[in-house]
PDB file of N, CA and C in Angstrom:
ATOM      1  N   THR A   1     -87.077 147.354 136.348  1.00 84.00           N
ATOM      2  CA  THR A   1     -88.431 148.475 136.773  1.00 84.00           C
ATOM      3  C   THR A   1     -87.772 148.869 137.928  1.00 84.00           C
ATOM      4  N   ALA A   2     -88.768 150.130 138.200  1.00 89.00           N
ATOM      5  CA  ALA A   2     -88.261 150.687 139.615  1.00 89.00           C
ATOM      6  C   ALA A   2     -89.856 151.457 140.288  1.00 89.00           C
ATOM      7  N   PRO A   3     -89.974 151.433 141.404  1.00 93.00           N
ATOM      8  CA  PRO A   3     -91.133 152.305 142.119  1.00 93.00           C
ATOM      9  C   PRO A   3     -91.183 153.552 141.563  1.00 93.00           C
ATOM     10  N   THR A   4     -92.420 154.114 141.525  1.00 93.00           N
ATOM     11  CA  THR A   4     -92.830 155.371 140.697  1.00 93.00           C
ATOM     12  C   THR A   4     -93.503 155.990 142.110  1.00 93.00           C
ATOM     13  N   VAL A   5     -92.779 157.393 141.765  1.00 89.00           N
ATOM     14  CA  VAL A   5     -93.564 158.254 142.586  1.00 89.00           C
ATOM     15  C   VAL A   5     -94.194 159.295 141.779  1.00 89.00           C
ATOM     16  N   LEU A   6     -95.553 159.616 142.115  1.00 88.00           N
ATOM     17  CA  LEU A   6     -96.374 160.973 141.674  1.00 88.00           C
ATOM     18  C   LEU A   6     -95.958 162.209 142.744  1.00 88.00           C
ATOM     19  N   ASN A   7     -95.276 163.073 141.723  1.00 82.00           N
ATOM     20  CA  ASN A   7     -94.807 164.449 142.802  1.00 82.00           C
ATOM     21  C   ASN A   7     -95.631 165.579 141.870  1.00 82.00           C
ATOM     22  N   GLY A   8     -96.810 165.874 142.666  1.00 78.00           N
ATOM     23  CA  GLY A   8     -97.604 166.879 142.278  1.00 78.00           C
ATOM     24  C   GLY A   8     -97.288 168.184 142.813  1.00 78.00           C
ATOM     25  N   PRO A   9     -97.646 169.035 142.404  1.00 74.00           N
ATOM     26  CA  PRO A   9     -96.886 170.538 143.075  1.00 74.00           C
ATOM     27  C   PRO A   9     -97.851 170.996 144.280  1.00 74.00           C
ATOM     28  N   GLY A  10     -97.949 171.792 144.690  1.00 68.00           N
ATOM     29  CA  GLY A  10     -98.669 172.784 145.335  1.00 68.00           C
ATOM     30  C   GLY A  10     -99.376 173.653 144.776  1.00 68.00           C
ATOM     31  N   LEU A  11    -100.558 174.206 145.160  1.00 68.00           N
ATOM     32  CA  LEU A  11    -101.644 175.096 144.380  1.00 68.00           C
ATOM     33  C   LEU A  11    -100.525 176.458 143.969  1.00 68.00           C
ATOM     34  N   GLY A  12    -100.644 176.990 142.725  1.00 63.00           N
ATOM     35  CA  GLY A  12     -99.889 177.690 142.353  1.00 63.00           C
ATOM     36  C   GLY A  12     -98.262 177.723 142.001  1.00 63.00           C
ATOM     37  N   LEU A  13     -97.817 176.103 141.982  1.00 64.00           N
ATOM     38  CA  LEU A  13     -96.582 175.978 141.644  1.00 64.00           C
ATOM     39  C   LEU A  13     -96.401 175.292 140.761  1.00 64.00           C
ATOM     40  N   ALA A  14     -95.677 175.160 140.176  1.00 62.00           N
ATOM     41  CA  ALA A  14     -95.094 174.370 138.831  1.00 62.00           C
ATOM     42  C   ALA A  14     -94.515 173.292 139.148  1.00 62.00           C
ATOM     43  N   GLY A  15     -94.516 172.457 138.375  1.00 68.00           N
ATOM     44  CA  GLY A  15     -94.496 170.782 138.430  1.00 68.00           C
ATOM     45  C   GLY A  15     -92.894 170.826 138.705  1.00 68.00           C
ATOM     46  N   ALA A  16     -92.028 170.103 139.710  1.00 68.00           N
ATOM     47  CA  ALA A  16     -90.564 170.173 139.973  1.00 68.00           C
ATOM     48  C   ALA A  16     -89.877 169.354 138.527  1.00 68.00           C
ATOM     49  N   THR A  17     -88.989 170.395 138.093  1.00 61.00           N
ATOM     50  CA  THR A  17     -88.340 169.732 136.928  1.00 61.00           C
ATOM     51  C   THR A  17     -86.766 169.803 137.089  1.00 61.00           C
ATOM     52  N   THR A  18     -86.105 170.278 138.089  1.00 64.00           N
ATOM     53  CA  THR A  18     -85.125 170.563 138.640  1.00 64.00           C
ATOM     54  C   THR A  18     -84.093 169.191 139.310  1.00 64.00           C
ATOM     55  N   LEU A  19     -83.539 168.495 138.895  1.00 62.00           N
ATOM     56  CA  LEU A  19     -83.545 167.164 139.262  1.00 62.00           C
ATOM     57  C   LEU A  19     -82.071 167.517 140.335  1.00 62.00           C
ATOM     58  N   GLU A  20     -81.335 168.479 139.996  1.00 62.00           N
ATOM     59  CA  GLU A  20     -80.051 169.021 141.021  1.00 62.00           C
ATOM     60  C   GLU A  20     -80.333 169.225 142.971  1.00 62.00           C
ATOM     61  N   LEU A  21     -82.144 169.415 142.733  1.00 57.00           N
ATOM     62  CA  LEU A  21     -82.594 169.607 144.097  1.00 57.00           C
ATOM     63  C   LEU A  21     -82.828 168.652 145.058  1.00 57.00           C
ATOM     64  N   GLU A  22     -82.179 168.844 145.892  1.00 54.00           N
ATOM     65  CA  GLU A  22     -82.322 167.480 147.349  1.00 54.00           C
ATOM     66  C   GLU A  22     -83.456 167.831 147.703  1.00 54.00           C
ATOM     67  N   VAL A  23     -83.954 169.177 147.908  1.00 54.00           N
ATOM     68  CA  VAL A  23     -85.328 169.460 148.495  1.00 54.00           C
ATOM     69  C   VAL A  23     -86.060 170.515 147.869  1.00 54.00           C
ATOM     70  N   ASP A  24     -87.148 170.889 147.833  1.00 54.00           N
ATOM     71  CA  ASP A  24     -87.483 172.046 147.298  1.00 54.00           C
ATOM     72  C   ASP A  24     -87.846 172.833 148.385  1.00 54.00           C
ATOM     73  N   SER A  25     -87.139 174.337 147.648  1.00 59.00           N
ATOM     74  CA  SER A  25     -87.082 175.701 148.640  1.00 59.00           C
ATOM     75  C   SER A  25     -88.701 175.787 148.966  1.00 59.00           C
ATOM     76  N   PHE A  26     -89.547 175.580 148.339  1.00 60.00           N
ATOM     77  CA  PHE A  26     -90.922 176.348 148.673  1.00 60.00           C
ATOM     78  C   PHE A  26     -91.187 175.538 149.412  1.00 60.00           C
ATOM     79  N   LEU A  27     -90.827 174.439 150.046  1.00 58.00           N
ATOM     80  CA  LEU A  27     -91.819 173.087 150.841  1.00 58.00           C
ATOM     81  C   LEU A  27     -90.887 172.930 151.833  1.00 58.00           C
ATOM     82  N   PRO A  28     -91.393 172.316 153.040  1.00 55.00           N
ATOM     83  CA  PRO A  28     -90.786 172.219 154.269  1.00 55.00           C
ATOM     84  C   PRO A  28     -89.487 171.219 153.966  1.00 55.00           C
ATOM     85  N   THR A  29     -88.316 171.476 154.763  1.00 53.00           N
ATOM     86  CA  THR A  29     -87.138 170.835 154.599  1.00 53.00           C
ATOM     87  C   THR A  29     -87.079 168.975 154.425  1.00 53.00           C
ATOM     88  N   ASP A  30     -88.280 168.846 154.846  1.00 55.00           N
ATOM     89  CA  ASP A  30     -88.241 167.526 155.278  1.00 55.00           C
ATOM     90  C   ASP A  30     -89.007 166.465 154.244  1.00 55.00           C
ATOM     91  N   VAL A  31     -89.189 167.616 153.040  1.00 62.00           N
ATOM     92  CA  VAL A  31     -90.135 167.181 151.495  1.00 62.00           C
ATOM     93  C   VAL A  31     -88.608 166.713 150.709  1.00 62.00           C
ATOM     94  N   ILE A  32     -88.568 165.696 150.349  1.00 70.00           N
ATOM     95  CA  ILE A  32     -87.654 164.807 149.581  1.00 70.00           C
ATOM     96  C   ILE A  32     -87.592 165.688 148.182  1.00 70.00           C
ATOM     97  N   GLY A  33     -86.696 166.001 147.414  1.00 75.00           N
ATOM     98  CA  GLY A  33     -87.067 166.725 146.015  1.00 75.00           C
ATOM     99  C   GLY A  33     -86.830 165.534 145.216  1.00 75.00           C
ATOM    100  N   ILE A  34     -87.045 166.053 144.077  1.00 79.00           N
ATOM    101  CA  ILE A  34     -86.816 164.814 142.938  1.00 79.00           C
ATOM    102  C   ILE A  34     -85.488 164.300 142.390  1.00 79.00           C
ATOM    103  N   GLY A  35     -84.533 164.964 142.844  1.00 80.00           N
ATOM    104  CA  GLY A  35     -83.325 164.644 142.332  1.00 80.00           C
ATOM    105  C   GLY A  35     -82.730 163.746 143.374  1.00 80.00           C
ATOM    106  N   ALA A  36     -83.243 164.025 144.664  1.00 82.00           N
ATOM    107  CA  ALA A  36     -82.702 162.441 145.512  1.00 82.00           C
ATOM    108  C   ALA A  36     -83.405 161.577 145.426  1.00 82.00           C
ATOM    109  N   LEU A  37     -84.977 161.682 145.191  1.00 85.00           N
ATOM    110  CA  LEU A  37     -85.718 160.694 144.729  1.00 85.00           C
ATOM    111  C   LEU A  37     -85.260 159.503 143.633  1.00 85.00           C
ATOM    112  N   ARG A  38     -84.649 160.252 142.421  1.00 87.00           N
ATOM    113  CA  ARG A  38     -83.838 159.807 141.219  1.00 87.00           C
ATOM    114  C   ARG A  38     -82.830 158.811 141.609  1.00 87.00           C
ATOM    115  N   GLU A  39     -82.022 159.569 142.547  1.00 88.00           N
ATOM    116  CA  GLU A  39     -80.941 158.977 143.002  1.00 88.00           C
ATOM    117  C   GLU A  39     -81.347 157.967 143.840  1.00 88.00           C
ATOM    118  N   ALA A  40     -81.995 157.628 144.567  1.00 91.00           N
ATOM    119  CA  ALA A  40     -82.464 156.440 145.417  1.00 91.00           C
ATOM    120  C   ALA A  40     -83.184 155.348 144.429  1.00 91.00           C
ATOM    121  N   GLY A  41     -83.133 155.549 142.829  1.00 93.00           N
ATOM    122  CA  GLY A  41     -83.348 154.792 141.848  1.00 93.00           C
ATOM    123  C   GLY A  41     -84.787 154.878 141.685  1.00 93.00           C
ATOM    124  N   TYR A  42     -85.551 155.611 142.268  1.00 92.00           N
ATOM    125  CA  TYR A  42     -87.319 155.760 141.804  1.00 92.00           C
ATOM    126  C   TYR A  42     -87.562 156.556 140.592  1.00 92.00           C
ATOM    127  N   ASN A  43     -88.535 156.183 139.618  1.00 91.00           N
ATOM    128  CA  ASN A  43     -89.147 156.777 138.770  1.00 91.00           C
ATOM    129  C   ASN A  43     -89.898 158.041 139.508  1.00 91.00           C
ATOM    130  N   VAL A  44     -89.904 159.421 138.971  1.00 88.00           N
ATOM    131  CA  VAL A  44     -90.269 160.305 139.434  1.00 88.00           C
ATOM    132  C   VAL A  44     -91.444 160.966 137.959  1.00 88.00           C
ATOM    133  N   VAL A  45     -92.577 161.217 138.345  1.00 88.00           N
ATOM    134  CA  VAL A  45     -93.515 161.674 137.475  1.00 88.00           C
ATOM    135  C   VAL A  45     -94.107 163.284 138.243  1.00 88.00           C
ATOM    136  N   THR A  46     -93.764 164.127 137.512  1.00 85.00           N
ATOM    137  CA  THR A  46     -94.213 165.287 137.844  1.00 85.00           C
ATOM    138  C   THR A  46     -95.168 165.776 136.939  1.00 85.00           C
ATOM    139  N   TRP A  47     -95.648 167.000 137.167  1.00 84.00           N
ATOM    140  CA  TRP A  47     -96.929 167.745 136.318  1.00 84.00           C
ATOM    141  C   TRP A  47     -96.904 169.077 136.379  1.00 84.00           C
ATOM    142  N   ASP A  48     -97.623 169.989 135.585  1.00 80.00           N
ATOM    143  CA  ASP A  48     -98.232 171.133 135.981  1.00 80.00           C
ATOM    144  C   ASP A  48     -99.826 170.898 135.614  1.00 80.00           C
ATOM    145  N   PRO A  49    -100.734 170.942 136.958  1.00 80.00           N
ATOM    146  CA  PRO A  49    -102.019 171.038 136.614  1.00 80.00           C
ATOM    147  C   PRO A  49    -102.477 171.865 135.897  1.00 80.00           C
ATOM    148  N   ARG A  50    -103.826 171.187 135.328  1.00 75.00           N
ATOM    149  CA  ARG A  50    -104.598 171.586 134.344  1.00 75.00           C
ATOM    150  C   ARG A  50    -104.445 173.430 134.628  1.00 75.00           C
ATOM    151  N   GLY A  51    -104.635 174.536 133.604  1.00 75.00           N
ATOM    152  CA  GLY A  51    -104.529 175.594 133.857  1.00 75.00           C
ATOM    153  C   GLY A  51    -103.656 176.507 134.299  1.00 75.00           C
ATOM    154  N   GLU A  52    -102.628 175.498 135.180  1.00 74.00           N
ATOM    155  CA  GLU A  52    -101.224 176.117 135.886  1.00 74.00           C
ATOM    156  C   GLU A  52     -99.971 176.087 135.035  1.00 74.00           C
ATOM    157  N   TRP A  53     -99.175 176.813 134.874  1.00 75.00           N
ATOM    158  CA  TRP A  53     -98.173 177.203 134.599  1.00 75.00           C
ATOM    159  C   TRP A  53     -97.890 176.524 132.967  1.00 75.00           C
ATOM    160  N   ARG A  54     -97.228 175.583 132.681  1.00 75.00           N
ATOM    161  CA  ARG A  54     -97.119 175.225 131.204  1.00 75.00           C
ATOM    162  C   ARG A  54     -98.254 174.360 130.655  1.00 75.00           C
ATOM    163  N   SER A  55     -99.320 173.961 131.548  1.00 74.00           N
ATOM    164  CA  SER A  55    -100.398 173.156 131.154  1.00 74.00           C
ATOM    165  C   SER A  55    -101.356 174.044 130.668  1.00 74.00           C
ATOM    166  N   GLU A  56    -102.408 173.477 129.761  1.00 75.00           N
ATOM    167  CA  GLU A  56    -103.530 174.122 129.064  1.00 75.00           C
ATOM    168  C   GLU A  56    -104.755 174.161 130.017  1.00 75.00           C
ATOM    169  N   GLY A  57    -105.656 174.758 129.325  1.00 74.00           N
ATOM    170  CA  GLY A  57    -107.148 174.805 129.941  1.00 74.00           C
ATOM    171  C   GLY A  57    -107.167 175.558 131.365  1.00 74.00           C
ATOM    172  N   VAL A  58    -108.360 175.436 131.713  1.00 77.00           N
ATOM    173  CA  VAL A  58    -108.802 176.348 132.940  1.00 77.00           C
ATOM    174  C   VAL A  58    -108.655 175.419 134.029  1.00 77.00           C
ATOM    175  N   MET A  59    -107.907 176.195 135.154  1.00 75.00           N
ATOM    176  CA  MET A  59    -107.903 175.484 136.094  1.00 75.00           C
ATOM    177  C   MET A  59    -109.300 175.363 136.740  1.00 75.00           C
ATOM    178  N   HIS A  60    -109.863 173.936 137.870  1.00 75.00           N
ATOM    179  CA  HIS A  60    -110.725 173.644 138.373  1.00 75.00           C
ATOM    180  C   HIS A  60    -110.525 172.888 139.597  1.00 75.00           C
ATOM    181  N   LEU A  61    -110.339 173.779 140.252  1.00 75.00           N
ATOM    182  CA  LEU A  61    -109.664 173.486 141.965  1.00 75.00           C
ATOM    183  C   LEU A  61    -110.330 172.198 142.930  1.00 75.00           C
ATOM    184  N   ASN A  62    -109.753 171.069 142.837  1.00 75.00           N
ATOM    185  CA  ASN A  62    -110.282 169.846 143.294  1.00 75.00           C
ATOM    186  C   ASN A  62    -111.379 169.473 142.615  1.00 75.00           C
ATOM    187  N   SER A  63    -111.571 169.349 141.495  1.00 78.00           N
ATOM    188  CA  SER A  63    -112.609 169.144 140.767  1.00 78.00           C
ATOM    189  C   SER A  63    -112.771 167.500 140.048  1.00 78.00           C
ATOM    190  N   PRO A  64    -113.367 166.807 140.807  1.00 81.00           N
ATOM    191  CA  PRO A  64    -113.098 164.733 140.385  1.00 81.00           C
ATOM    192  C   PRO A  64    -112.790 164.516 138.910  1.00 81.00           C
ATOM    193  N   ASP A  65    -114.197 165.667 138.154  1.00 84.00           N
ATOM    194  CA  ASP A  65    -114.506 165.390 136.848  1.00 84.00           C
ATOM    195  C   ASP A  65    -113.372 165.974 136.223  1.00 84.00           C
ATOM    196  N   LEU A  66    -112.399 166.975 136.401  1.00 79.00           N
ATOM    197  CA  LEU A  66    -111.251 167.172 135.783  1.00 79.00           C
ATOM    198  C   LEU A  66    -109.924 166.808 136.097  1.00 79.00           C
ATOM    199  N   GLU A  67    -109.641 167.671 137.208  1.00 82.00           N
ATOM    200  CA  GLU A  67    -108.366 167.010 137.788  1.00 82.00           C
ATOM    201  C   GLU A  67    -108.189 165.216 138.091  1.00 82.00           C
ATOM    202  N   GLY A  68    -109.198 164.807 138.652  1.00 84.00           N
ATOM    203  CA  GLY A  68    -109.447 163.354 138.939  1.00 84.00           C
ATOM    204  C   GLY A  68    -109.255 162.687 137.453  1.00 84.00           C
ATOM    205  N   ARG A  69    -109.906 163.033 136.364  1.00 86.00           N
ATOM    206  CA  ARG A  69    -109.719 162.558 135.366  1.00 86.00           C
ATOM    207  C   ARG A  69    -108.463 162.543 134.694  1.00 86.00           C
ATOM    208  N   ASP A  70    -107.415 163.806 135.006  1.00 86.00           N
ATOM    209  CA  ASP A  70    -106.318 164.024 134.476  1.00 86.00           C
ATOM    210  C   ASP A  70    -105.330 163.245 135.200  1.00 86.00           C
ATOM    211  N   MET A  71    -105.578 162.767 136.391  1.00 87.00           N
ATOM    212  CA  MET A  71    -104.889 162.036 137.275  1.00 87.00           C
ATOM    213  C   MET A  71    -105.129 160.609 136.941  1.00 87.00           C
ATOM    214  N   SER A  72    -106.276 160.191 136.718  1.00 92.00           N
ATOM    215  CA  SER A  72    -106.786 159.081 136.244  1.00 92.00           C
ATOM    216  C   SER A  72    -105.808 158.736 134.739  1.00 92.00           C
ATOM    217  N   HIS A  73    -105.690 159.833 134.074  1.00 92.00           N
ATOM    218  CA  HIS A  73    -105.056 159.538 132.919  1.00 92.00           C
ATOM    219  C   HIS A  73    -103.405 159.457 132.983  1.00 92.00           C
ATOM    220  N   ILE A  74    -102.733 160.031 133.686  1.00 91.00           N
ATOM    221  CA  ILE A  74    -101.349 160.116 134.106  1.00 91.00           C
ATOM    222  C   ILE A  74    -101.199 158.350 134.528  1.00 91.00           C
ATOM    223  N   ILE A  75    -101.917 158.227 135.751  1.00 94.00           N
ATOM    224  CA  ILE A  75    -101.695 156.499 136.300  1.00 94.00           C
ATOM    225  C   ILE A  75    -102.129 155.958 134.736  1.00 94.00           C
ATOM    226  N   SER A  76    -102.787 155.649 134.027  1.00 96.00           N
ATOM    227  CA  SER A  76    -103.253 154.845 132.903  1.00 96.00           C
ATOM    228  C   SER A  76    -101.986 154.810 132.398  1.00 96.00           C
ATOM    229  N   TYR A  77    -101.610 156.188 131.756  1.00 94.00           N
ATOM    230  CA  TYR A  77    -100.276 156.130 130.881  1.00 94.00           C
ATOM    231  C   TYR A  77     -98.897 155.294 131.986  1.00 94.00           C
ATOM    232  N   LEU A  78     -98.801 155.634 132.852  1.00 94.00           N
ATOM    233  CA  LEU A  78     -97.962 154.867 133.393  1.00 94.00           C
ATOM    234  C   LEU A  78     -97.943 153.201 133.540  1.00 94.00           C
ATOM    235  N   ALA A  79     -99.025 152.925 133.587  1.00 94.00           N
ATOM    236  CA  ALA A  79     -99.336 151.406 133.505  1.00 94.00           C
ATOM    237  C   ALA A  79     -99.141 150.804 132.393  1.00 94.00           C
ATOM    238  N   THR A  80     -98.470 151.555 131.080  1.00 95.00           N
ATOM    239  CA  THR A  80     -98.200 151.036 130.181  1.00 95.00           C
ATOM    240  C   THR A  80     -96.809 150.815 129.644  1.00 95.00           C
ATOM    241  N   LEU A  81     -95.900 151.442 131.050  1.00 93.00           N
ATOM    242  CA  LEU A  81     -94.820 151.633 130.679  1.00 93.00           C
ATOM    243  C   LEU A  81     -94.017 150.532 131.325  1.00 93.00           C
ATOM    244  N   PRO A  82     -93.077 149.686 130.831  1.00 92.00           N
ATOM    245  CA  PRO A  82     -92.291 148.449 131.354  1.00 92.00           C
ATOM    246  C   PRO A  82     -91.622 148.869 132.233  1.00 92.00           C
ATOM    247  N   GLU A  83     -91.114 150.247 132.530  1.00 89.00           N
ATOM    248  CA  GLU A  83     -90.479 150.406 133.441  1.00 89.00           C
ATOM    249  C   GLU A  83     -90.612 150.741 134.741  1.00 89.00           C
ATOM    250  N   VAL A  84     -91.904 151.187 134.770  1.00 88.00           N
ATOM    251  CA  VAL A  84     -92.790 151.270 136.118  1.00 88.00           C
ATOM    252  C   VAL A  84     -93.419 150.250 136.734  1.00 88.00           C
ATOM    253  N   ALA A  85     -93.064 150.240 137.994  1.00 71.00           N
ATOM    254  CA  ALA A  85     -93.666 148.962 138.733  1.00 71.00           C
ATOM    255  C   ALA A  85     -94.407 149.628 139.832  1.00 71.00           C
TER     256      ALA A  85
END
């Protein structure tokens, strides 16, 4: 098992998918890229928020009923995986 990092994108950005990036070029240089986190032994979960990029549905900015529920589903799913600490 390994610690797990939830790496959500900023508004209008797609979820990170490139492991080669040490830092994300859209974010300040002190933000660690998913590649560096994976190399350090972390599990990393990324996603496209509802209604953005490859995600379906309609975006509802900061909606606890929709975005909150989506995050709850991600966390509940992760809790079923034996490799997630």
